[in-house]
Structures are given as C-alpha cells and as structure tokens.
Tab-separated table of C-alpha atoms in Angstrom:
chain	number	residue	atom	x	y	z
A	183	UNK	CA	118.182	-87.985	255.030
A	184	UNK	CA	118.474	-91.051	252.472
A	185	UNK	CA	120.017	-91.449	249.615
A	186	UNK	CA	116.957	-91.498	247.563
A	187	UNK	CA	115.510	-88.197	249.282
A	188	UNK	CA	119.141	-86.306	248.232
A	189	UNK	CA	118.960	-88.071	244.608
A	190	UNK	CA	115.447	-85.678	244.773
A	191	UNK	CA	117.490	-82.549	244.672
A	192	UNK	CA	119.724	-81.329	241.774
A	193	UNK	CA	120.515	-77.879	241.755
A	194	UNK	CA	121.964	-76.461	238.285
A	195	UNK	CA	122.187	-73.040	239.402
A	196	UNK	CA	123.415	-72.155	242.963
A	197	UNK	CA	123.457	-68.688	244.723
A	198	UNK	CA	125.501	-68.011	247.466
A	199	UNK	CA	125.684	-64.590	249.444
A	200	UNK	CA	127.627	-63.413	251.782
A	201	UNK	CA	128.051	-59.898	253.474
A	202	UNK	CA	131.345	-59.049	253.103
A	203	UNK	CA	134.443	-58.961	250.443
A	204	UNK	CA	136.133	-61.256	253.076
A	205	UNK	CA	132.953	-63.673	253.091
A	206	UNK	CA	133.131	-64.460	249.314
A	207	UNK	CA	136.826	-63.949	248.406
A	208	UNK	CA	137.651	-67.655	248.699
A	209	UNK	CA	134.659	-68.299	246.598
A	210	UNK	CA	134.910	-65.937	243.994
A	211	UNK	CA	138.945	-67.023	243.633
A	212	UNK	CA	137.951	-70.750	242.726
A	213	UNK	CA	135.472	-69.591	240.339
A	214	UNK	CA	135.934	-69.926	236.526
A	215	UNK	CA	134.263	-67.309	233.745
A	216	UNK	CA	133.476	-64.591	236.354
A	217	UNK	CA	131.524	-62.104	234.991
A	218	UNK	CA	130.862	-59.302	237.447
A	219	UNK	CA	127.244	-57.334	237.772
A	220	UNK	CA	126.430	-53.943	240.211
A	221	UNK	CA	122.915	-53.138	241.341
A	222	UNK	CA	122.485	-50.048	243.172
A	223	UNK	CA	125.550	-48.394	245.131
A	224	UNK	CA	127.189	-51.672	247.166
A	225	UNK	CA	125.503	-54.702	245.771
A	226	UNK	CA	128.128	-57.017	243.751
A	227	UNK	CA	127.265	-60.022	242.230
A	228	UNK	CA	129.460	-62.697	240.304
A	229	UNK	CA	128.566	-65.279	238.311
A	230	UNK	CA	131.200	-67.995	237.090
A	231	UNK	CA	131.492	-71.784	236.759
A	232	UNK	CA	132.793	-74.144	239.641
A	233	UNK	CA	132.749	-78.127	238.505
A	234	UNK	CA	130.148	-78.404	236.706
A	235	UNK	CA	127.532	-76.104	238.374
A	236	UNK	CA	126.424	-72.017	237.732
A	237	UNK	CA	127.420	-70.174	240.756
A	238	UNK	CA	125.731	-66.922	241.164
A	239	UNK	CA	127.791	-65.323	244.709
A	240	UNK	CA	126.353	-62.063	245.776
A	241	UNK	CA	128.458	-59.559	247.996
A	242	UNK	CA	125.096	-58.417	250.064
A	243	UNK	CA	126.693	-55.412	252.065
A	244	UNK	CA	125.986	-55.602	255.980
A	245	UNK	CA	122.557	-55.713	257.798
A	246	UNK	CA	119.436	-56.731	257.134
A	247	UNK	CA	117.855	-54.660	254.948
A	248	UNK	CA	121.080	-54.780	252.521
A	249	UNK	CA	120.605	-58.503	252.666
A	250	UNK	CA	117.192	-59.018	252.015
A	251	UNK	CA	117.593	-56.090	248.576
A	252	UNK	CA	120.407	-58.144	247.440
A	253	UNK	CA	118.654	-61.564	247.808
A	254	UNK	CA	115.726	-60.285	246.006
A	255	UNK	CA	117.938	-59.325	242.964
A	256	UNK	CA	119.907	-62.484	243.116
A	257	UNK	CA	116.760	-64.448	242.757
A	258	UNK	CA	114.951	-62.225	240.555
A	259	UNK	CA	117.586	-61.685	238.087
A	260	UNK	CA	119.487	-64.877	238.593
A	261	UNK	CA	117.008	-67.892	239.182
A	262	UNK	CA	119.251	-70.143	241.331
A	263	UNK	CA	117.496	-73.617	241.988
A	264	UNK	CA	118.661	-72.458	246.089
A	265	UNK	CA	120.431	-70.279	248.059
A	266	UNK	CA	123.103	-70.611	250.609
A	267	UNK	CA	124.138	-68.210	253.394
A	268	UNK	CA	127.714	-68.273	254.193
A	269	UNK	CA	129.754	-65.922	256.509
A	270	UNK	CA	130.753	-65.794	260.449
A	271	UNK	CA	128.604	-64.570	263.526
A	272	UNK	CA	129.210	-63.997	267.186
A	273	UNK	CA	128.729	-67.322	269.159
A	274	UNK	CA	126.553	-68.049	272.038
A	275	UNK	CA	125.486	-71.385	272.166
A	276	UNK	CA	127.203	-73.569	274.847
A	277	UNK	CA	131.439	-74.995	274.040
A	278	UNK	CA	131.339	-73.087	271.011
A	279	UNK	CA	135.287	-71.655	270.170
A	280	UNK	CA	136.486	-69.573	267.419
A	281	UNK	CA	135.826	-71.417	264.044
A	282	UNK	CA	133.206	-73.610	265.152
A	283	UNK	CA	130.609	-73.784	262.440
A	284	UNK	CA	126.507	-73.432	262.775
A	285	UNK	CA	124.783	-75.033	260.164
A	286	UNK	CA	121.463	-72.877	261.042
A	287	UNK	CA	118.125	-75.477	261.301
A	288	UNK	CA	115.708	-72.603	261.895
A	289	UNK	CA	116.411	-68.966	262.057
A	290	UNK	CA	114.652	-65.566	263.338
A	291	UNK	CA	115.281	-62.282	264.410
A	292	UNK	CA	116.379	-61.333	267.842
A	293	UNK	CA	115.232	-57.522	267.423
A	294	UNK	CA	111.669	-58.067	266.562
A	295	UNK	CA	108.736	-57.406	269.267
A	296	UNK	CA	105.389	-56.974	268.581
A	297	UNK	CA	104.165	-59.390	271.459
A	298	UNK	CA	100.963	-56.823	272.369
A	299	UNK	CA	99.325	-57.958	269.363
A	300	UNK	CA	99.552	-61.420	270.082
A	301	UNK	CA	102.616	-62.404	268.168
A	302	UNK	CA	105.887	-64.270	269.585
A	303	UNK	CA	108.828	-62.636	270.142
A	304	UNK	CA	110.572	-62.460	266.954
A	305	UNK	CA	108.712	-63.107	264.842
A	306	UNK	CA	107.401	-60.482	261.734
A	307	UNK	CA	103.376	-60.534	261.728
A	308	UNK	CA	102.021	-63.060	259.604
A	309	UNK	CA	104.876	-64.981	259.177
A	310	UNK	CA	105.932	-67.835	260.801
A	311	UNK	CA	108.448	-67.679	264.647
A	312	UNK	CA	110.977	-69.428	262.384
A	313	UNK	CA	112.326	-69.809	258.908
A	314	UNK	CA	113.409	-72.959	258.126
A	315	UNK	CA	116.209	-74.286	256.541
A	316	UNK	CA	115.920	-77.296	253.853
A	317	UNK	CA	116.269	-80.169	255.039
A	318	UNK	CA	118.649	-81.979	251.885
A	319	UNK	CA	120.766	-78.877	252.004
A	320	UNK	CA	121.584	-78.958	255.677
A	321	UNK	CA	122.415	-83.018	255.266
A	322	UNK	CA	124.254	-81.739	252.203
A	323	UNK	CA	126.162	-79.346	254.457
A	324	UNK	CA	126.785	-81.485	257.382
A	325	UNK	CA	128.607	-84.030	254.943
A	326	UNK	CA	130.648	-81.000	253.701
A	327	UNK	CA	131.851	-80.498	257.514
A	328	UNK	CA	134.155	-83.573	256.876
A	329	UNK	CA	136.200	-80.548	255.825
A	330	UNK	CA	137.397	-79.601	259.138
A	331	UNK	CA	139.953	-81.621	261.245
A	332	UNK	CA	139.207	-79.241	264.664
A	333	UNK	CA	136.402	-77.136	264.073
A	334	UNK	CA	133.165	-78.284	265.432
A	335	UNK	CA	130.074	-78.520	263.435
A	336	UNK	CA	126.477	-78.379	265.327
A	337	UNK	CA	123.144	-77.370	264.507
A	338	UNK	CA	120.640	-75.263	265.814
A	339	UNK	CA	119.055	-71.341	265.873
A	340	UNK	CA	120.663	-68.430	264.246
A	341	UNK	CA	119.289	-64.503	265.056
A	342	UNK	CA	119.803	-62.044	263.367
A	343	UNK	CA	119.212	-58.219	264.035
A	344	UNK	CA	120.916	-54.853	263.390
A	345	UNK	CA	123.382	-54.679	266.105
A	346	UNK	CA	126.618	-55.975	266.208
A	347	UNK	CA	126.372	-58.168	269.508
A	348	UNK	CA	128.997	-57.354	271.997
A	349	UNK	CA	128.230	-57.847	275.095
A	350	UNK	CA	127.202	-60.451	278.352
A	351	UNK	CA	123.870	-58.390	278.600
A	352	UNK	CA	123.352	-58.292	275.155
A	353	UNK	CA	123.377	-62.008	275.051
A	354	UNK	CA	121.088	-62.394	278.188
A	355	UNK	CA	118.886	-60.364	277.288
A	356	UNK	CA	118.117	-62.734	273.713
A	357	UNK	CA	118.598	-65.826	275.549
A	358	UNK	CA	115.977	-64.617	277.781
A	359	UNK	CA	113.290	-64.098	275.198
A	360	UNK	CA	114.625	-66.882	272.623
A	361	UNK	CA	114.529	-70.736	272.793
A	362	UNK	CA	118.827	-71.564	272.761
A	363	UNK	CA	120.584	-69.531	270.466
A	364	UNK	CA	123.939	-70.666	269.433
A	365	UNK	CA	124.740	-67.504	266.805
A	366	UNK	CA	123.950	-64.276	266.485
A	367	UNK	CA	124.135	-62.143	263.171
A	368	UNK	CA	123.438	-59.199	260.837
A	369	UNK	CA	121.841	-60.815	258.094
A	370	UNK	CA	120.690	-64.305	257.727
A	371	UNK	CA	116.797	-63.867	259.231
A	372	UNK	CA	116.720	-61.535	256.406
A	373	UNK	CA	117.629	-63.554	253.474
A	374	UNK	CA	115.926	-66.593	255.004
A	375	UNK	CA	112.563	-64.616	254.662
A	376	UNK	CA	113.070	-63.475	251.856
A	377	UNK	CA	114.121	-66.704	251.032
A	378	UNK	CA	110.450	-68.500	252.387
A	379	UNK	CA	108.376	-65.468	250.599
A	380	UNK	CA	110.027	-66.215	247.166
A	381	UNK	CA	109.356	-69.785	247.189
A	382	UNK	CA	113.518	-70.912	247.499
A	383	UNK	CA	115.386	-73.525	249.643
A	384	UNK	CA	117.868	-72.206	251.390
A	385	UNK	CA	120.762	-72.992	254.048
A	386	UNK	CA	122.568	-70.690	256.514
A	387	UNK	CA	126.036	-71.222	257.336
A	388	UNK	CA	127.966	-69.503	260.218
A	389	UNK	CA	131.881	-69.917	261.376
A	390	UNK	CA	132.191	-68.607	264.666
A	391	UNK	CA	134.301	-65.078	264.607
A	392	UNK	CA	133.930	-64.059	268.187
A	393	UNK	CA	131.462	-64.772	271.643
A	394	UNK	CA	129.591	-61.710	271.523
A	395	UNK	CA	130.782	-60.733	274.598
A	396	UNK	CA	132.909	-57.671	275.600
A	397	UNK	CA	135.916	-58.251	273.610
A	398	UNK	CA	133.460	-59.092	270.801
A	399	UNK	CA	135.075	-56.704	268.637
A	400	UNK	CA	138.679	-57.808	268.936
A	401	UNK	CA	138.210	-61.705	268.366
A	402	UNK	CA	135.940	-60.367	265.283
A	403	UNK	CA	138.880	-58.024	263.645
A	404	UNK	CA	141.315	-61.110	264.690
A	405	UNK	CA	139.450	-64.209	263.081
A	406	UNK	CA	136.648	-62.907	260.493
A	407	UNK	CA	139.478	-64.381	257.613
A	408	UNK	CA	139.648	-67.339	259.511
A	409	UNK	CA	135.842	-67.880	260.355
A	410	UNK	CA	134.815	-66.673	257.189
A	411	UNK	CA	137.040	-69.033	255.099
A	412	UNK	CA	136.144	-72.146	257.414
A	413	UNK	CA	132.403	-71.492	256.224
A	414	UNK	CA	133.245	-70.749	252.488
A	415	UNK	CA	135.327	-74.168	252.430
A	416	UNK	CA	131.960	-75.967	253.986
A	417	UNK	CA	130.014	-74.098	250.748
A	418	UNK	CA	133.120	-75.118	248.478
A	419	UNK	CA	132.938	-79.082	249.913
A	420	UNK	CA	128.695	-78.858	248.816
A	421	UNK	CA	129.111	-77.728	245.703
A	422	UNK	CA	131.182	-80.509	245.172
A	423	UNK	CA	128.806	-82.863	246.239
A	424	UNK	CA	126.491	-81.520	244.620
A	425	UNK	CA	128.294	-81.876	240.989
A	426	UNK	CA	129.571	-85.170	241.506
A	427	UNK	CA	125.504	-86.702	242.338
C-alpha cells in the first residue's frame, strides 16, 4: 500500500461494531459528545467525537443475524464513509496464543452448505466464497498493530457461524472443508456481507480469547477483557491515523 493509495482514503465518519458491552467499552470511554440511540430490544448505538473524526460504535448483540440487523441500521441511519469489526474469536490458525490479533483479509461462514447446487462450501448463493476486506484499511490496521509490544499480529481467514466453537472436532471438521482458518466467530461473515451488499469498505479485527478447543469456554470467560481491549486499542491506534492524514 503507498502513500499515495492511503492519501486516496479519508473517512469523516467511522462506524465501528462490536458484539458485546465488553467489545466497545474502551471505545465508547475515549469518546467525547456521546449521544446514545436504541433500535429494537438489544441494539445500542453511540455516536461521539474522537480527534477529529465522527465515530458511530454500535453494540450489535451476539450472532449473526443480530449483527447483520445492527449493521444495516448503522449504515442506514448513520452513513459512515466505512466500517470496522472489532472484538475477540476462538483461534485456530497455527502459533496463535491468547491476545494474538487477526486482521481478517477475506472472511466467510463456516456453517453454510449448499454444495448440491453447485456452490462452495460456505458460501451464500449468489454471492461470492469470500468477502473481502479493503485493502487501505487493513494497511491502516496493520500500522495500528505497532500498538502491541507481545501480541502477534497476522493476517488471513475469519468464519463465522452460530456456534460458539469449542472443541478439537469442531475445528477439524472446518479445517476440513475451509482453505486455513486462523479465527473462528459469531459475527463478522455477517457484517462483512452486509457490508459488500451495501456498497461499504470494511475491516475485521479479532484478538484471540481462547483456541476453540475443549476448555474453549474457560480461556473465553478468563481473557474476553483482555482480547477484546487488545483489538479496541488496534481500532483506537487507526482512528488516529486516520485524523492525523
């Protein structure tokens, strides 16, 4: 990515979403003029000031279909120039370790099969195997990874589906139909298409809370603060960059 192809892209207004209270609370803390707005029973969304940029951070609520509802209303109602997915997932991909970060190049779901009608595994009929993310953002967000001292940063394929991972089947049984995983989610296939339908850039952005694999659940209730802030301070660091082009 050069320096003229970032000068290209200067987002004003920037929405951010993450599933959970503890996936936004760092956020939403740092913000200035927060004004808060409720859409059906679960679906928060803040707006506010941070540096010189309009943040719009949703509060999604878990799963799929919660996430792509409350992406629809943040874009419809909100207009952000792009969006950015920030939260934790269950890792899988090779020497990943609690607080590792996946900036998320392409993403799909894991729990999607309608192969007998000549599709690919994963991927929703007439739509494309993978979503992908854009290409300035996820420079923009590998810059922001200067953040961390310890954590590593890599890139590569999110899933998503409505399970909460847990186990070594589980994660052999998605390896085994997907091309390398590193993360596995609830929501960010989800926002990403709604994300490609609704013509806006986006980025996912995972801190690793746990392997997905039989003490999934413990690592998870242990670490989602931890995770989740190491992710929101990547989001904090782009913003940054983003005011100071």
């Amino acid at each position: 990515m050069s320096q003229q192809e970032l000068d290209l892209f200067h987002p004003q207004i920037i929405g951010v979403i993450g599933a959970m209270e503890a996936e936004i609370a760092y956020l939403r803390s740092i913000m200035h003029n927060v004004k808060t707005h409720r859409f059906g029973r679960d679906i928060v969304i803040y707006t506010g000031l941070l540096f010189d940029k309009d943040i719009v951070l949703c509060q999604s609520g878990i799963g799929k279909v919660n996430a792509a509802i409350a992406t629809t209303l943040l874009i419809e109602h909100f207009t952000p120039d792009c969006v950015i997915n920030t939260g934790c997932a269950g890792g899988v991909g090779a020497g990943l370790k609690v607080g590792d970060v996946v900036i998320g190049t392409h993403i799909m779901y894991h729990d999607v099969d309608v192969t007998p009608f000549g599709y690919q595994y994963g991927q929703v009929p007439k739509l494309p195997v993978f979503f992908n993310s854009n290409s300035t953002l996820m420079y923009v967000a590998e810059q922001a990874a200067t953040v961390f001292k310890t954590a590593n940063v890599v890139r590569g394929l999110i899933v998503s589906g409505d399970s909460f991972i847990h186990s070594k089947e589980d994660i052999a049984r998605i390896k085994k139909q997907l091309p390398n995983p590193q993360a596995v989610e609830m929501e960010a296939a989800a926002i990403a298409q709604t994300c490609f339908e609704m013509g806006k850039p986006f980025v996912i952005i995972r801190a690793m809370s746990d392997s997905a694999e039989d003490d999934a659940k413990v690592s998870y209730d242990t670490f989602l603060v931890t995770a989740s802030g190491n992710s929101a301070r990547m989001v904090h660091k782009m913003i940054r960059a983003f005011s100071e082009e």
